[in-house]
Amino acid sequence: FFPKKGPFAHVPPLPLSLLSPFLSFSSLRAPRIMEVQEAQRDLEEASGSKHGYLTLFGGLLVIGLGLMAVIVVYGAGRSENSYFTNEESQNAVYPQPQPQPSSPFSLPALDPESRGPPSEQPLVRQAQPPILTPIPQKEPRDSVRGSYTFRMMSFNVRRDFESDGVNQWKFRVPLVQQMFRRENPDIIGMQEVLPEQMEDLKQMLPGFKAIGVGRDDGRSEGEFVPVFYRHEKFDAVDSGHFWLSETPDVPGSIYRGAGCTRVTTWALLRPKQTDVGVDVLALSTHLDHVSERARDRGAQVLRLMIRKILAEKATRARGTAVVVVGDFNAEPQEPAIRTLLNDVESNLPTSKMLSDSRLEALQAPDPGRNFGTFPSWNAKQTGKIIDYVLYSPTPMQCLKRNQPPRMQAGSPRMSREALECLRYILRRGAPVDMKAVTYRVGIDRSLENNRKQPSDHRPVVVDFELSRAVQRR
């Protein structure tokens, strides 16, 4: 391809076989190679150096095509090994994103320290914004004032009697289950629960744990007054039971003149999802239905046992709120209610043992504060108020004031209640603020004209807000 004369005479001729991959010589045959070469020499002699430049251009074209082929092959081989190894990725320096101007719709910046090593993170295109998981906010510590809420219910389920006809327990189970779903309580104190009813209630409340014993033998005989609590929200720190009699620790004991044995169940519950530092002492009870004196004596035992449980079981570093629910078989003006609400043994005239949520709640929506809780199967009538939700952030008002009581006039000794109050303060019991936010008697308007009811009692539902007060130093 190169001329024998001229400036390119020193360039050796290229073999024709090197050009065969890039030029189309499919019709070329081996016997004709000599004829082609002889024709080439004749053309070179006739045309001179003009054909030499054309030949040079063809050679350069071939060389350029060869270089392009080498580049393509090299690039393909490098793309197969383009990912970093683990050591290279750890030592690699990644460009930091430039700060963007803030706007109401911009996402918060990611914390570089919260990321893992680069080898563990998938490469994300810059055009795609990162998916951020919201960080849950922590509850305030004890040093900061915080609060939490829970819903308390008192419900007498009515024991199973064949004489109730259409209101036998087997017919009321769906209505009771529907009532629990509608009211959605966190802690439930129940009364008149027979052993077979206890099993049904456990099945219809799968998210709850139950505490309670039979009143006749302290195990499984007789009525239960159980405490059910939502186990996702509370842990039971301790629990127990006592009888409303002169010997509260003796199973099956009874006051003289009482209609039957009465038992009380208690549970010291600790919230799981808060660090506010306040426990709840929940009690479920059922006072006597025959003797007013037995009811008053039962209320006195109840008050004394609350103090004993607080003294033995309450944690010093935490506050403890008390909630007592139940069927008291007494209207608001009767002695048993006054015994629980008024601190008659204290020398503080304004002190209270417990408060009635019916009177103290901030709100009381329809049907209101004076609506009866015992209609006796008649949904249209109001009925008597004999079911209560009583509460107190501390066992006595003097604790809330954070000051020891004075000695009784004319007595060289403190009363038992004053001594217990002073002892509680000296061991630095934590003051607690507790508010009854909403009081409500649970009714189902769709059953007003129906003979079949969930129970002969209506449930009482109260929403509480609980917080630990800042202690004085």
XYZ file of C-alpha atoms in Angstrom:
473
model
C 0.000 0.000 0.000
C 2.954 2.354 0.354
C 4.725 3.834 -2.779
C 8.251 2.901 -3.750
C 9.077 6.491 -4.520
C 8.526 9.731 -2.625
C 8.719 10.603 1.111
C 7.119 7.319 2.230
C 9.420 5.003 0.295
C 11.075 3.848 3.555
C 7.834 2.524 5.031
C 7.679 -1.251 4.627
C 4.610 -2.595 2.836
C 1.806 -3.904 5.090
C 0.695 -7.472 4.584
C -2.765 -7.743 3.126
C -3.782 -10.258 5.818
C -3.723 -7.514 8.510
C -6.408 -5.564 6.680
C -8.717 -8.495 6.071
C -10.648 -8.168 9.452
C -11.570 -4.528 8.676
C -12.193 -4.666 4.922
C -14.659 -6.778 3.025
C -12.682 -9.353 1.005
C -15.206 -12.127 1.115
C -14.963 -12.578 -2.672
C -11.139 -12.605 -2.674
C -9.510 -15.928 -3.490
C -5.951 -17.061 -2.839
C -5.029 -17.698 -6.560
C -5.938 -14.114 -7.391
C -3.631 -12.488 -4.823
C -0.741 -12.226 -7.328
C -2.961 -10.674 -9.955
C -4.130 -8.032 -7.493
C -0.558 -7.210 -6.493
C 0.543 -6.860 -10.128
C -2.426 -4.567 -10.852
C -1.451 -2.540 -7.784
C 2.085 -2.011 -9.021
C 0.810 -0.912 -12.440
C -1.491 1.628 -10.811
C 1.323 2.951 -8.603
C 3.622 3.474 -11.538
C 0.857 5.224 -13.479
C -0.459 7.494 -10.744
C 2.744 8.203 -8.828
C 2.534 9.849 -5.402
C -1.193 10.625 -5.600
C -2.086 7.054 -4.802
C 0.511 7.048 -2.022
C -1.443 9.647 -0.036
C -4.636 7.655 -0.433
C -2.876 4.592 0.796
C -1.524 6.511 3.798
C -5.051 7.682 4.664
C -6.302 4.104 4.597
C -3.547 2.984 6.940
C -4.283 5.701 9.435
C -7.949 4.730 9.349
C -7.040 1.156 10.175
C -4.838 2.245 13.065
C -7.631 4.450 14.454
C -10.104 1.601 14.328
C -7.646 -0.602 16.177
C -7.170 1.953 18.934
C -10.928 2.287 19.347
C -11.251 -1.468 19.701
C -8.557 -1.485 22.426
C -10.338 1.299 24.341
C -13.690 -0.514 24.191
C -12.151 -3.769 25.462
C -10.307 -1.974 28.283
C -13.428 -0.113 29.370
C -15.495 -3.292 29.489
C -12.923 -4.991 31.669
C -12.794 -2.056 34.076
C -16.612 -1.900 34.457
C -16.608 -5.461 35.772
C -14.287 -4.441 38.647
C -15.763 -1.007 39.320
C -17.159 -1.762 42.846
C -15.092 -1.032 45.887
C -13.868 -3.804 48.109
C -14.552 -3.603 51.829
C -11.108 -2.160 52.565
C -11.317 0.337 49.746
C -14.842 1.434 50.783
C -13.768 1.976 54.385
C -10.810 4.111 53.278
C -12.739 5.956 50.626
C -13.590 9.588 51.157
C -17.214 10.403 50.415
C -18.279 13.891 49.449
C -20.466 15.538 52.077
C -23.831 16.919 50.928
C -24.027 20.659 50.664
C -26.503 22.374 53.031
C -29.748 23.341 51.372
C -31.774 26.430 52.213
C -34.440 25.689 54.821
C -38.095 25.668 53.877
C -41.333 24.666 55.625
C -41.445 21.472 53.566
C -37.777 20.416 53.826
C -36.813 17.214 55.655
C -34.555 17.397 58.733
C -30.897 16.601 58.150
C -29.575 13.176 59.022
C -26.997 12.835 61.770
C -23.723 11.485 60.268
C -22.825 9.778 63.558
C -25.989 7.738 63.461
C -25.023 6.094 60.183
C -23.190 2.806 59.927
C -19.997 2.167 57.915
C -20.271 2.909 54.168
C -19.925 -0.765 53.265
C -23.163 -1.541 55.110
C -25.189 1.207 53.402
C -26.707 0.891 49.961
C -25.819 3.645 47.530
C -28.765 6.045 47.199
C -29.147 8.399 44.311
C -29.026 12.027 45.277
C -32.324 12.707 43.579
C -34.188 10.356 45.946
C -34.778 11.829 49.460
C -34.005 9.514 52.414
C -36.898 7.837 54.229
C -36.799 9.037 57.820
C -38.279 7.087 60.733
C -39.720 9.389 63.426
C -37.941 9.098 66.760
C -40.336 8.535 69.674
C -40.336 11.303 72.248
C -39.274 10.273 75.730
C -41.551 10.857 78.679
C -40.357 13.504 81.139
C -38.290 12.268 84.062
C -39.313 12.547 87.680
C -37.476 15.830 87.994
C -39.738 17.289 85.314
C -43.462 17.451 85.817
C -45.149 14.847 83.627
C -48.431 12.994 83.570
C -50.280 10.049 82.116
C -53.930 9.070 81.833
C -55.836 5.845 82.340
C -59.500 4.790 82.330
C -60.991 3.080 85.368
C -64.229 1.105 85.423
C -66.407 -0.352 88.157
C -68.879 -3.014 87.023
C -71.107 -5.412 88.925
C -71.626 -8.199 86.379
C -74.530 -9.804 88.307
C -73.970 -13.452 89.214
C -75.717 -16.139 87.197
C -79.238 -16.877 88.425
C -81.670 -19.137 86.558
C -84.513 -17.017 87.878
C -83.255 -14.072 85.752
C -84.851 -15.675 82.671
C -83.727 -13.824 79.521
C -81.029 -12.118 81.615
C -79.221 -15.291 82.565
C -75.491 -15.035 82.090
C -75.381 -17.138 78.935
C -77.702 -14.667 77.211
C -75.858 -11.586 78.496
C -72.326 -12.547 77.428
C -72.498 -10.804 73.999
C -73.901 -7.636 75.586
C -71.164 -7.544 78.229
C -68.490 -8.029 75.595
C -69.987 -5.238 73.499
C -69.997 -2.970 76.541
C -66.281 -3.574 77.205
C -65.453 -2.751 73.598
C -67.484 0.450 73.735
C -66.039 1.747 77.021
C -62.452 0.546 76.387
C -61.178 0.638 80.000
C -57.592 0.129 81.204
C -58.399 -1.159 84.716
C -61.660 -2.891 85.684
C -62.929 -3.720 89.160
C -65.803 -6.239 89.046
C -68.194 -7.727 91.577
C -70.403 -10.842 91.851
C -68.237 -12.918 89.524
C -68.751 -16.661 89.898
C -65.937 -19.080 88.908
C -67.569 -20.016 85.586
C -68.175 -16.336 84.827
C -64.530 -15.634 85.653
C -63.421 -17.952 82.859
C -65.777 -16.315 80.367
C -64.503 -12.847 81.301
C -60.894 -13.908 80.782
C -61.757 -15.120 77.297
C -63.611 -11.942 76.321
C -60.741 -9.767 77.645
C -57.631 -11.310 76.040
C -55.564 -8.139 76.474
C -56.041 -8.156 80.261
C -54.658 -10.049 83.221
C -56.914 -10.898 86.143
C -56.286 -10.949 89.913
C -58.817 -12.374 92.362
C -59.883 -15.249 94.615
C -63.179 -16.760 95.694
C -64.561 -15.190 98.840
C -65.520 -18.460 100.555
C -62.113 -20.165 100.729
C -59.581 -17.696 99.303
C -59.084 -19.852 96.211
C -61.944 -20.709 93.844
C -65.129 -21.038 95.891
C -67.729 -18.303 95.943
C -67.901 -14.906 94.319
C -64.836 -13.083 93.014
C -64.272 -9.322 93.097
C -61.416 -9.359 90.592
C -59.188 -6.610 89.246
C -58.539 -6.793 85.509
C -55.748 -4.629 84.098
C -54.405 -4.101 80.589
C -51.035 -5.867 80.581
C -49.626 -3.756 77.738
C -50.010 -0.651 79.903
C -49.355 -1.907 83.459
C -47.221 -4.358 85.400
C -48.506 -5.808 88.654
C -45.804 -5.066 91.237
C -47.766 -6.815 93.979
C -51.315 -7.975 94.681
C -53.448 -9.590 97.347
C -56.833 -9.768 99.036
C -58.448 -9.344 102.455
C -61.840 -9.895 104.033
C -64.136 -7.224 105.433
C -64.242 -8.593 108.971
C -62.495 -8.312 112.329
C -59.853 -10.722 110.963
C -59.145 -9.473 107.443
C -56.424 -12.049 106.766
C -58.635 -15.073 107.554
C -60.320 -16.499 104.402
C -64.109 -16.693 104.636
C -64.336 -14.534 107.808
C -67.423 -12.357 108.266
C -68.729 -9.556 110.475
C -71.551 -10.512 112.825
C -74.845 -9.380 111.377
C -73.541 -9.253 107.790
C -75.549 -10.973 105.092
C -72.576 -12.897 103.639
C -68.811 -13.018 103.384
C -67.188 -10.020 101.677
C -63.720 -9.916 100.161
C -61.602 -7.152 98.586
C -58.956 -7.577 95.874
C -56.052 -5.147 95.449
C -53.263 -4.748 92.904
C -50.292 -2.372 92.927
C -49.860 -1.456 89.258
C -46.862 0.256 87.665
C -47.235 1.956 84.276
C -44.990 0.584 81.540
C -44.857 3.460 79.057
C -43.987 6.386 81.296
C -41.259 7.518 83.674
C -43.462 9.857 85.668
C -42.801 7.765 88.768
C -46.337 7.109 90.066
C -47.918 3.734 90.802
C -51.626 2.945 91.105
C -53.088 0.967 93.985
C -56.390 -0.354 92.574
C -58.948 -2.033 94.853
C -62.240 -3.749 94.016
C -64.724 -4.371 96.815
C -68.358 -5.222 97.541
C -69.934 -4.041 100.807
C -72.717 -5.878 102.575
C -76.247 -5.642 101.206
C -78.129 -6.397 104.447
C -76.670 -4.530 107.433
C -75.831 -0.820 107.431
C -73.530 -1.392 110.398
C -71.702 -4.157 108.535
C -71.223 -1.802 105.582
C -69.774 0.893 107.848
C -67.462 -1.620 109.555
C -66.403 -2.877 106.144
C -65.555 0.671 105.097
C -63.410 1.094 108.220
C -61.528 -2.126 107.460
C -61.057 -0.949 103.892
C -59.514 2.315 105.050
C -57.172 0.640 107.517
C -56.007 -1.931 104.961
C -55.240 0.792 102.418
C -52.852 2.379 104.933
C -51.281 -0.976 105.708
C -50.708 -1.822 102.028
C -49.169 1.596 101.401
C -46.871 1.238 104.399
C -45.695 -2.264 103.440
C -45.812 -2.325 99.637
C -45.474 1.221 98.303
C -42.011 2.169 97.042
C -40.426 5.086 98.836
C -38.925 6.605 95.700
C -42.232 6.608 93.843
C -45.636 8.142 94.401
C -48.709 5.953 94.873
C -52.270 6.873 93.942
C -55.256 4.993 95.351
C -58.414 4.086 93.418
C -61.237 2.160 95.129
C -64.132 0.890 93.017
C -67.076 -1.299 93.781
C -70.685 -1.863 94.638
C -71.013 -0.270 98.088
C -74.752 -0.968 98.469
C -74.984 2.496 100.024
C -76.255 5.815 98.752
C -74.107 8.957 99.096
C -75.625 10.103 102.419
C -75.106 6.796 104.266
C -72.426 6.241 106.974
C -70.249 3.893 104.922
C -69.677 6.529 102.240
C -68.985 9.223 104.838
C -66.472 6.915 106.498
C -64.514 6.534 103.272
C -64.724 10.166 102.197
C -64.174 11.907 105.547
C -61.072 11.440 107.655
C -62.964 11.338 110.954
C -59.957 10.244 113.058
C -57.737 13.118 111.939
C -57.572 16.424 113.765
C -57.551 18.230 110.411
C -61.164 19.330 109.859
C -60.788 19.687 106.072
C -58.908 16.443 105.471
C -60.298 13.688 103.288
C -59.471 10.028 103.067
C -60.836 9.570 99.541
C -62.645 11.715 96.987
C -65.755 10.824 95.007
C -65.097 11.107 91.266
C -68.813 11.718 90.700
C -68.510 15.025 92.552
C -64.913 15.990 91.803
C -64.617 15.170 88.082
C -63.986 18.125 85.810
C -66.566 16.854 83.313
C -69.677 14.699 83.624
C -71.301 14.288 80.202
C -74.771 12.909 79.624
C -76.431 11.366 81.576
C -74.663 13.442 84.243
C -73.532 13.137 87.850
C -76.886 12.254 89.413
C -77.774 9.369 87.136
C -78.374 6.105 88.979
C -76.113 3.055 88.693
C -78.624 0.408 89.849
C -81.719 0.376 87.586
C -82.452 -3.298 88.401
C -82.864 -4.397 84.764
C -85.067 -1.410 83.890
C -83.076 0.695 81.422
C -85.700 3.476 81.396
C -85.470 4.346 85.076
C -82.621 6.181 86.753
C -82.225 4.005 89.832
C -80.056 4.464 92.926
C -76.432 5.543 93.086
C -74.638 2.691 94.860
C -71.607 2.059 92.585
C -68.587 4.318 93.052
C -65.101 5.153 91.844
C -63.268 6.767 94.769
C -59.719 8.031 94.527
C -56.963 9.811 96.421
C -53.440 10.696 95.382
C -52.300 10.080 98.979
C -53.994 8.262 101.841
C -54.680 11.497 103.766
C -54.924 15.180 103.034
C -52.014 16.015 105.320
C -49.683 14.187 102.938
C -50.801 16.423 100.110
C -50.018 19.447 102.258
C -46.588 17.925 102.980
C -46.723 18.860 106.667
C -47.041 16.718 109.803
C -50.311 16.913 111.761
C -50.628 18.505 115.158
C -51.260 16.579 118.330
C -54.844 16.277 119.496
C -55.885 18.817 122.109
C -55.801 17.405 125.615
C -54.060 14.195 124.536
C -50.360 13.476 125.173
C -50.278 11.095 122.208
C -50.954 11.354 118.519
C -53.828 9.423 117.058
C -52.988 6.304 115.101
C -53.830 8.027 111.851
C -51.687 11.074 112.677
C -48.748 8.826 113.593
C -49.032 6.909 110.320
C -49.183 10.188 108.409
C -46.052 11.469 110.137
C -44.239 8.199 109.480
C -45.139 8.379 105.789
C -43.763 11.920 105.536
C -40.551 11.064 107.389
C -39.802 8.287 104.941
C -40.215 10.826 102.141
C -43.336 9.501 100.496
C -43.726 11.198 97.129
C -46.665 13.624 96.807
C -48.932 12.945 93.855
C -51.348 15.086 91.883
C -54.390 13.209 90.628
C -57.386 14.583 88.763
C -60.637 12.928 87.761
C -61.089 14.353 84.287
C -64.347 12.696 83.179
C -67.067 10.833 85.098
C -69.640 8.851 83.176
C -72.280 6.202 83.784
C -72.149 3.749 80.888
C -75.491 3.303 79.115
C -76.480 1.838 75.773
C -79.353 3.804 74.245
C -80.071 1.004 71.800
C -81.164 -1.228 74.709
C -83.634 1.171 76.332
C -86.635 -0.810 75.095
C -85.000 -4.193 75.472
C -85.677 -6.510 78.398
C -82.228 -8.041 78.051
C -79.454 -5.926 79.634
C -75.721 -6.477 80.291
C -76.381 -6.414 84.061
C -78.754 -5.056 86.670
C -75.999 -2.498 87.421
C -74.602 0.112 85.074
C -70.839 0.484 84.712
C -69.134 3.595 86.082
C -66.241 4.884 83.942
C -63.746 7.559 85.025
C -60.754 9.002 83.157
C -57.873 9.950 85.466
C -54.851 12.155 84.903
C -51.965 11.325 87.181
C -48.703 13.183 87.763
C -45.986 13.384 90.341
C -45.734 16.759 92.046
C -42.393 18.492 92.423
C -41.151 17.747 95.914
C -40.046 20.462 98.264
C -36.424 20.312 99.347
